[in-house]
Coordinates of C-alpha atoms in Angstrom, one line a residue:
Chain U
M1 CA -7.3 -2.1 -40.8
A2 CA -3.8 -3.4 -39.1
D3 CA -3.4 -6.4 -37.2
T4 CA -4.1 -5.7 -33.6
F5 CA -2.4 -7.1 -30.2
Q6 CA -3.5 -6.7 -26.5
L7 CA -1.5 -4.0 -24.7
R8 CA -1.6 -3.8 -21.1
L9 CA -0.3 -1.1 -19.6
L10 CA 0.3 -0.9 -15.9
T11 CA 2.0 0.9 -13.0
P12 CA 2.2 -0.2 -9.4
E13 CA -0.6 2.4 -8.2
R14 CA -3.0 1.9 -11.3
S15 CA -3.8 0.0 -14.8
L16 CA -3.6 2.9 -17.0
F17 CA -4.9 1.2 -20.3
E18 CA -6.0 -2.7 -21.2
G19 CA -7.2 -3.1 -24.9
P20 CA -6.6 -3.8 -28.2
V21 CA -4.2 -1.4 -30.6
E22 CA -2.2 -1.8 -33.6
A23 CA 1.2 -0.4 -32.7
V24 CA 3.3 0.4 -29.2
I25 CA 6.8 2.4 -29.2
V26 CA 8.4 2.6 -25.9
P27 CA 11.4 4.3 -24.8
G28 CA 14.0 1.4 -24.7
E29 CA 17.7 1.4 -23.0
N30 CA 19.1 1.5 -26.3
G31 CA 16.4 3.6 -28.3
Q32 CA 13.1 3.4 -29.3
L33 CA 11.6 0.4 -29.7
G34 CA 8.4 0.0 -32.1
V35 CA 6.4 -3.0 -31.7
L36 CA 3.6 -4.4 -34.2
A37 CA 1.5 -7.7 -34.0
G38 CA 3.6 -10.6 -34.3
H39 CA 7.1 -9.1 -33.0
T40 CA 9.3 -11.9 -31.5
K41 CA 9.5 -12.1 -27.9
L42 CA 11.5 -9.9 -25.7
V43 CA 12.1 -8.2 -22.3
T44 CA 13.7 -5.1 -21.9
T45 CA 13.8 -1.9 -19.4
L46 CA 12.6 1.0 -20.1
V47 CA 13.9 4.6 -19.6
P48 CA 12.0 7.6 -18.6
G49 CA 10.4 8.8 -21.8
V50 CA 7.1 8.5 -23.8
V51 CA 5.0 5.5 -24.6
R52 CA 3.0 5.8 -27.5
Y53 CA 0.4 3.7 -28.6
V54 CA -2.1 3.6 -31.6
A55 CA -5.5 2.2 -30.6
S56 CA -8.2 2.3 -33.3
G57 CA -6.1 4.9 -35.3
Q58 CA -5.9 7.3 -32.8
T59 CA -1.9 7.7 -31.2
H60 CA -2.0 8.1 -27.6
Q61 CA 0.7 9.8 -25.5
V62 CA 2.1 8.8 -21.9
A63 CA 4.9 10.2 -19.8
A64 CA 6.5 7.2 -18.4
S65 CA 9.7 7.1 -15.9
G66 CA 11.5 3.8 -16.6
G67 CA 10.2 0.2 -15.9
F68 CA 10.0 -2.6 -17.7
A69 CA 8.1 -3.9 -21.1
E70 CA 7.4 -7.5 -22.2
V71 CA 6.6 -8.5 -25.6
S72 CA 4.9 -11.7 -25.9
P73 CA 2.5 -13.7 -28.1
G74 CA -0.2 -12.6 -25.9
G75 CA 0.6 -9.2 -26.4
V76 CA 2.8 -6.4 -24.7
T77 CA 2.8 -5.4 -21.2
I78 CA 4.3 -2.4 -19.9
L79 CA 5.1 -2.2 -16.4
A80 CA 6.1 1.5 -15.7
D81 CA 7.4 3.0 -12.4
T82 CA 5.0 5.7 -13.5
A83 CA 2.7 6.8 -16.1
E84 CA 0.7 10.0 -16.9
P85 CA -1.4 10.6 -19.9
P86 CA -1.2 14.5 -20.8
Q87 CA -4.4 15.2 -19.1
E88 CA -3.1 14.4 -15.9
I89 CA -0.2 16.9 -16.1
D90 CA 0.0 19.8 -14.6
R91 CA 2.1 21.8 -17.6
Q92 CA 2.8 24.9 -15.4
R93 CA 4.9 22.3 -12.7
A94 CA 6.5 20.8 -15.1
E95 CA 7.8 24.0 -16.6
R96 CA 8.6 25.6 -13.2
S97 CA 10.6 22.1 -12.6
R98 CA 12.2 22.5 -15.9
Q99 CA 13.8 26.3 -15.1
E100 CA 14.7 25.3 -11.7
A101 CA 16.5 22.0 -12.7
L102 CA 18.4 24.4 -15.6
Q103 CA 19.3 26.9 -13.1
A104 CA 21.0 24.6 -10.8
L105 CA 22.8 23.1 -13.5
A106 CA 24.2 26.1 -14.6
K107 CA 26.2 25.7 -11.6
R108 CA 27.1 22.4 -12.4
A109 CA 31.1 22.8 -11.5
E110 CA 30.3 23.5 -8.0
L111 CA 28.0 20.1 -7.4
D112 CA 28.7 16.6 -6.9
E113 CA 28.4 13.8 -9.4
K114 CA 25.4 12.5 -7.5
E115 CA 23.6 15.8 -7.4
V116 CA 24.4 16.3 -10.9
S117 CA 22.5 13.0 -11.8
R118 CA 19.7 13.6 -10.0
L119 CA 19.3 17.0 -11.4
E120 CA 19.9 15.7 -14.8
A121 CA 17.3 13.0 -13.9
R122 CA 14.5 15.6 -12.9
L123 CA 15.1 17.8 -16.1
A124 CA 14.3 14.4 -18.0
R125 CA 11.5 13.9 -16.5
A126 CA 10.1 17.6 -16.9
L127 CA 11.0 17.5 -20.8
N128 CA 9.1 14.1 -20.8
R129 CA 6.0 16.0 -19.2
L130 CA 6.4 18.8 -21.5
K131 CA 6.5 16.9 -24.6
V132 CA 3.3 14.6 -23.4
A133 CA 1.3 17.9 -22.2
D134 CA 1.7 19.5 -25.5
S135 CA 1.1 16.6 -28.2
A136 CA -2.7 16.7 -26.5
R137 CA -3.0 20.3 -27.3
Chain I
M1 CA -33.5 2.6 41.3
P2 CA -31.8 5.5 39.8
S3 CA -33.9 8.8 39.4
L4 CA -35.8 9.7 36.5
R5 CA -33.8 12.5 36.0
H6 CA -30.7 10.2 35.8
I7 CA -32.1 7.8 33.3
R8 CA -32.7 10.5 31.2
K9 CA -29.4 11.9 31.2
R10 CA -27.8 9.0 30.4
I11 CA -29.7 8.2 27.7
Q12 CA -28.8 11.0 26.2
A13 CA -25.1 10.6 26.5
V14 CA -25.3 7.6 25.0
K15 CA -27.4 9.0 22.2
N16 CA -24.4 11.6 21.7
T17 CA -21.9 8.6 21.7
E18 CA -23.9 6.8 19.0
Q19 CA -24.0 9.9 16.9
I20 CA -19.9 10.1 16.8
T21 CA -19.6 6.6 16.2
R22 CA -21.9 6.7 13.3
A23 CA -20.5 9.5 11.8
M24 CA -16.9 7.6 12.4
K25 CA -18.4 4.6 10.6
M26 CA -19.2 6.6 7.7
V27 CA -15.5 8.2 7.4
A28 CA -14.2 4.7 7.7
A29 CA -16.5 3.6 4.9
A30 CA -15.5 6.2 2.8
K31 CA -11.6 5.3 3.3
F32 CA -11.9 1.9 3.2
R33 CA -13.6 1.9 -0.4
R34 CA -10.7 4.2 -1.4
A35 CA -8.1 2.1 0.5
Q36 CA -10.1 -1.2 -1.1
E37 CA -9.7 0.8 -4.6
A38 CA -6.2 1.3 -4.5
V39 CA -5.4 -2.2 -3.7
L40 CA -7.9 -3.1 -6.8
Q41 CA -6.1 -1.0 -9.1
A42 CA -2.4 -2.2 -7.9
R43 CA -3.1 -6.1 -8.2
P44 CA -2.8 -6.2 -12.3
Y45 CA 0.8 -4.9 -11.7
A46 CA 1.7 -7.0 -8.9
R47 CA 0.1 -9.9 -10.8
E48 CA 2.5 -9.1 -14.0
M49 CA 5.3 -8.9 -12.2
R50 CA 5.3 -11.7 -10.3
S51 CA 4.4 -13.8 -13.4
T52 CA 7.4 -12.1 -15.4
L53 CA 9.9 -13.0 -12.6
A54 CA 8.7 -16.7 -12.1
R55 CA 8.7 -17.2 -16.0
L56 CA 12.2 -15.8 -15.9
A57 CA 13.4 -17.4 -13.1
A58 CA 12.0 -20.7 -14.7
R59 CA 14.7 -19.9 -17.8
H60 CA 17.4 -18.2 -16.2
E61 CA 19.3 -19.6 -13.0
E62 CA 20.7 -16.5 -12.0
V63 CA 17.3 -15.7 -10.8
A64 CA 17.8 -18.1 -8.1
A65 CA 21.2 -17.0 -7.8
H66 CA 20.6 -13.0 -7.2
P67 CA 22.0 -11.9 -3.7
L68 CA 18.5 -10.7 -2.5
L69 CA 17.1 -14.1 -2.7
A70 CA 20.0 -15.9 -1.2
E71 CA 18.5 -17.5 2.2
R72 CA 21.2 -17.2 5.0
P73 CA 22.3 -20.5 6.7
Q74 CA 22.1 -18.7 10.3
V75 CA 19.9 -15.9 10.9
E76 CA 21.2 -13.7 13.2
H77 CA 20.1 -10.2 12.6
E78 CA 16.5 -9.7 11.8
D79 CA 14.6 -6.4 11.2
L80 CA 10.8 -6.9 12.1
I81 CA 8.7 -4.5 11.0
V82 CA 5.4 -4.1 12.6
L83 CA 2.9 -2.2 10.4
T84 CA -0.2 -0.9 12.6
S85 CA -2.2 2.1 12.1
D86 CA -1.7 6.1 13.6
R87 CA -5.3 6.2 14.8
G88 CA -7.0 4.2 17.5
L89 CA -10.7 3.1 17.4
C90 CA -10.2 0.5 15.3
G91 CA -11.2 -2.9 17.3
S92 CA -8.6 -5.2 17.9
F93 CA -6.4 -4.3 14.5
N94 CA -3.3 -2.6 16.3
S95 CA -3.4 -5.2 19.5
N96 CA -3.7 -8.1 17.6
V97 CA -0.7 -7.1 15.7
I98 CA 1.3 -6.0 19.0
R99 CA 0.3 -9.3 20.6
R100 CA 1.7 -11.6 18.2
V101 CA 5.0 -9.8 18.1
E102 CA 5.2 -10.1 21.8
H103 CA 4.7 -13.4 21.4
Y104 CA 7.4 -13.8 18.4
L105 CA 10.2 -11.7 20.5
L106 CA 9.5 -14.4 23.6
D107 CA 9.8 -17.5 21.3
N108 CA 13.2 -16.0 19.9
A109 CA 14.5 -15.0 23.0
E110 CA 17.8 -16.6 22.4
R111 CA 18.4 -14.2 19.6
R112 CA 16.5 -11.1 20.7
D113 CA 19.5 -9.3 20.8
G114 CA 19.8 -9.3 16.9
I115 CA 16.2 -8.5 16.5
R116 CA 15.7 -4.9 15.1
V117 CA 11.8 -3.6 15.8
S118 CA 10.9 -0.6 13.4
T119 CA 7.4 0.6 13.2
I120 CA 5.5 1.7 10.4
G121 CA 2.3 3.3 12.4
L122 CA 1.9 5.7 15.5
K123 CA 0.4 2.9 17.3
G124 CA 2.6 0.4 17.3
F125 CA 5.2 2.9 18.3
R126 CA 4.3 4.0 21.1
Y127 CA 3.0 0.7 22.3
F128 CA 6.8 -0.7 22.0
R129 CA 8.7 2.7 22.5
K130 CA 8.0 1.9 26.2
H131 CA 10.2 -1.1 26.4
I132 CA 12.2 -1.4 23.6
E133 CA 15.1 1.2 23.5
G134 CA 16.1 3.6 20.2
I135 CA 12.7 1.9 18.2
H136 CA 12.3 4.1 15.3
N137 CA 8.9 4.7 13.1
I138 CA 9.0 4.8 9.5
E139 CA 6.8 7.5 8.4
G140 CA 5.3 8.9 5.3
L141 CA 3.8 5.6 4.2
L142 CA 0.4 5.1 5.9
A143 CA -1.1 8.5 5.3
R144 CA -0.8 8.4 1.7
P145 CA 0.8 4.9 0.5
S146 CA 3.2 5.9 -2.5
Y147 CA 5.0 3.8 -4.6
R148 CA 8.1 6.1 -4.7
R149 CA 8.3 5.8 -0.9
A150 CA 8.3 2.0 -0.8
V151 CA 11.2 2.2 -3.5
E152 CA 13.2 4.2 -1.1
M153 CA 12.6 2.2 1.5
A154 CA 13.2 -1.3 -0.2
E155 CA 16.1 0.3 -1.5
E156 CA 17.4 0.9 1.7
M157 CA 16.4 -2.5 3.1
A158 CA 18.3 -4.1 -0.1
E159 CA 21.3 -2.4 0.8
R160 CA 21.4 -3.3 4.7
F161 CA 20.4 -7.0 3.5
T162 CA 23.2 -7.1 0.7
S163 CA 26.2 -5.8 2.7
G164 CA 25.7 -8.0 5.5
Q165 CA 24.0 -5.9 8.4
I166 CA 20.9 -8.5 8.3
D167 CA 20.1 -11.6 7.8
R168 CA 16.6 -11.4 7.2
V169 CA 13.2 -8.8 7.1
T170 CA 9.7 -9.7 8.5
L171 CA 6.9 -7.6 8.1
V172 CA 4.1 -8.0 10.4
Y173 CA 1.0 -6.8 9.4
N174 CA -3.2 -7.2 9.0
E175 CA -3.3 -9.1 5.5
F176 CA -6.5 -7.9 3.7
R177 CA -9.2 -10.6 3.5
S178 CA -12.7 -8.7 3.4
A179 CA -13.7 -5.6 5.0
V180 CA -15.0 -8.0 8.7
Q181 CA -12.1 -9.8 8.2
Q182 CA -8.2 -9.6 8.8
V183 CA -5.3 -11.7 9.4
V184 CA -2.3 -10.9 11.3
T185 CA 0.6 -12.5 8.9
F186 CA 3.9 -12.4 9.4
R187 CA 5.6 -12.2 5.8
Q188 CA 9.3 -12.7 5.0
L189 CA 10.6 -10.0 2.7
L190 CA 14.2 -10.8 2.6
P191 CA 15.6 -12.9 1.2
L192 CA 12.9 -12.9 -1.5
E193 CA 11.2 -16.1 -2.1
S194 CA 11.4 -16.8 -5.8
P195 CA 7.8 -16.9 -7.2
S196 CA 7.2 -20.2 -8.5
T197 CA 5.0 -20.7 -11.7
E198 CA 2.8 -22.9 -9.9
G199 CA -1.0 -21.7 -11.1
E200 CA 0.5 -19.9 -13.8
T201 CA -1.6 -19.7 -17.1
R202 CA 1.2 -18.4 -19.4
P203 CA 3.3 -20.9 -19.9
D204 CA 5.6 -19.2 -22.4
F205 CA 8.9 -18.9 -20.3
I206 CA 11.2 -15.9 -21.2
D207 CA 13.8 -17.3 -22.9
Y208 CA 14.8 -14.4 -25.0
L209 CA 16.2 -11.3 -23.3
Y210 CA 17.0 -8.2 -24.5
E211 CA 18.7 -4.7 -23.4
P212 CA 20.7 -3.9 -21.5
G213 CA 21.6 -7.1 -21.0
K214 CA 20.8 -10.2 -18.9
P215 CA 22.1 -9.1 -15.1
E216 CA 21.3 -5.8 -15.2
L217 CA 17.7 -6.5 -16.7
L218 CA 17.6 -9.2 -13.5
D219 CA 19.0 -7.2 -11.0
R220 CA 16.5 -4.3 -11.9
I221 CA 13.3 -6.8 -12.1
V222 CA 14.2 -8.3 -8.4
R223 CA 14.4 -4.8 -7.2
R224 CA 11.4 -3.7 -8.6
Y225 CA 9.7 -6.6 -7.3
L226 CA 10.8 -6.2 -4.0
A227 CA 9.6 -2.5 -3.8
N228 CA 6.5 -4.0 -5.3
Q229 CA 5.9 -6.5 -2.7
L230 CA 6.6 -4.3 0.1
Y231 CA 4.1 -1.6 -1.1
M232 CA 1.2 -4.1 -1.8
I233 CA 1.6 -5.2 1.9
V234 CA 1.3 -1.3 3.0
L235 CA -1.9 -0.8 1.1
E236 CA -3.3 -4.4 2.1
S237 CA -2.6 -3.2 5.6
V238 CA -4.2 0.4 5.0
A239 CA -7.4 -1.0 3.7
S240 CA -7.4 -3.7 6.6
E241 CA -7.3 -0.8 9.0
H242 CA -10.1 1.1 7.5
G243 CA -11.9 -2.0 7.2
A244 CA -11.4 -3.0 10.8
R245 CA -12.6 0.5 11.9
M246 CA -15.3 0.5 9.9
S247 CA -16.6 -2.7 11.5
A248 CA -15.5 -1.5 15.2
M249 CA -17.8 1.3 14.8
E250 CA -20.9 -0.3 13.0
N251 CA -20.7 -2.7 16.4
A252 CA -20.4 0.7 18.4
T253 CA -23.4 2.2 16.7
N254 CA -25.8 -0.9 17.2
N255 CA -24.3 -1.4 21.0
A256 CA -25.2 2.2 21.6
G257 CA -28.8 1.8 19.9
E258 CA -29.2 -1.4 22.3
M259 CA -28.5 0.3 25.2
I260 CA -30.7 3.2 24.5
Q261 CA -33.6 0.6 24.1
Q262 CA -32.5 -1.0 27.3
L263 CA -32.6 2.2 29.1
T264 CA -35.4 3.5 27.5
M265 CA -37.1 0.4 29.2
V266 CA -35.7 0.9 32.6
Y267 CA -36.7 4.9 32.2
N268 CA -40.6 3.8 31.2
K269 CA -40.8 1.4 34.1
A270 CA -39.4 4.1 36.4
R271 CA -41.8 6.5 35.3
Q272 CA -44.7 3.9 35.6
A273 CA -43.9 2.9 39.0
T274 CA -43.9 7.1 39.8
I275 CA -47.5 7.6 38.6
T276 CA -48.8 4.5 40.2
K277 CA -47.1 5.4 43.4
E278 CA -49.1 8.8 43.1
L279 CA -52.6 7.3 42.2
M280 CA -52.0 5.3 45.7
E281 CA -51.2 8.3 47.4
I282 CA -54.5 10.0 46.1
V283 CA -56.6 7.0 46.9
G284 CA -55.2 6.7 50.1
G285 CA -55.8 10.2 51.4
A286 CA -59.1 9.9 49.5
E287 CA -59.8 6.9 52.0
A288 CA -58.5 8.6 54.8
L289 CA -61.2 11.6 54.7
K290 CA -63.9 9.3 54.2
G291 CA -63.4 7.5 57.4

């Protein structure tokens, strides 16, 4: 069995996971960041994306919307702004949100910059949720 | 002595009140448990956030130099945010806060014009709007405290602070100690106090940083820390509110019970007195007939 380390996946509203894992992959600012036991110390910000972790051979996926991750000898701490496991995601709602954002973005020429970035963020969140929701099916 | 009918009515009235306060107590207890759970769930994140920032600050002086941590030499403009509840019947929960705020405003009368009072909670708002013009109530936080709303509010605050519109933000709230104990606390939110590493069990100071580069990373963490502080304070205040209401209603229910006991005693005495009086009359009448 692979070496394990402690993972703590926390959000301001609740703690989602706390326990030994074999690997963690987080969506870092400059791309996916994979962490195995014995990884060097670091702190990074996270972008909205999928956090994956392997606990007793099983891969879990969680839709996260940005935050921080700290890798230290004691383990990995993820401080996410929000995090949703697949069973909590309302697939229809995410799908609706995706379509609404796409429709609004189709007329992007008429929108100001701020509105466009807001819609793009919304689209990214919706796609993210859909991806995680589908992973569990 | 009031008539028997009167006492009976009175007892019934107290019984009705007791029923209401007992029901309210149960509702408050359920809400309290939920609010307490929310506080407990939120603590690990808050603790980690604090620890991360403290360990960063110990190695990177940029943290202490962050504009949100900069103490102003003179406080002219202050935002005073008063946390009360939207509903009443929670004992001295709201009046304690209001009284302390009144004192604070009197004590700082010389710079009163620079203090802008806002409220979170209708009880405080309704009280202060009578004599503070232009006061506004921040809505959408109490009924269902959400982190997202706290982030929005924290960003607004940070903007006002860094642009120099205000020199300090202070929150007044009931700190949550236990179901029966709440302590009114003044808490300076901005400028942020740098968390100390005192009592820090993890000695691994963070001297290695990664993407997206030091200034951005530190800035984001400091801002998240601010939002989280605000969020925790709101959660604590809500938990305190339900705790205070629970004990207030518990007391009310107990008092009603006591009152019913006393009234029942008075009622029984009065009833006994009437019976005795009637007996006396009968005996008296019989004696008179003999004569």
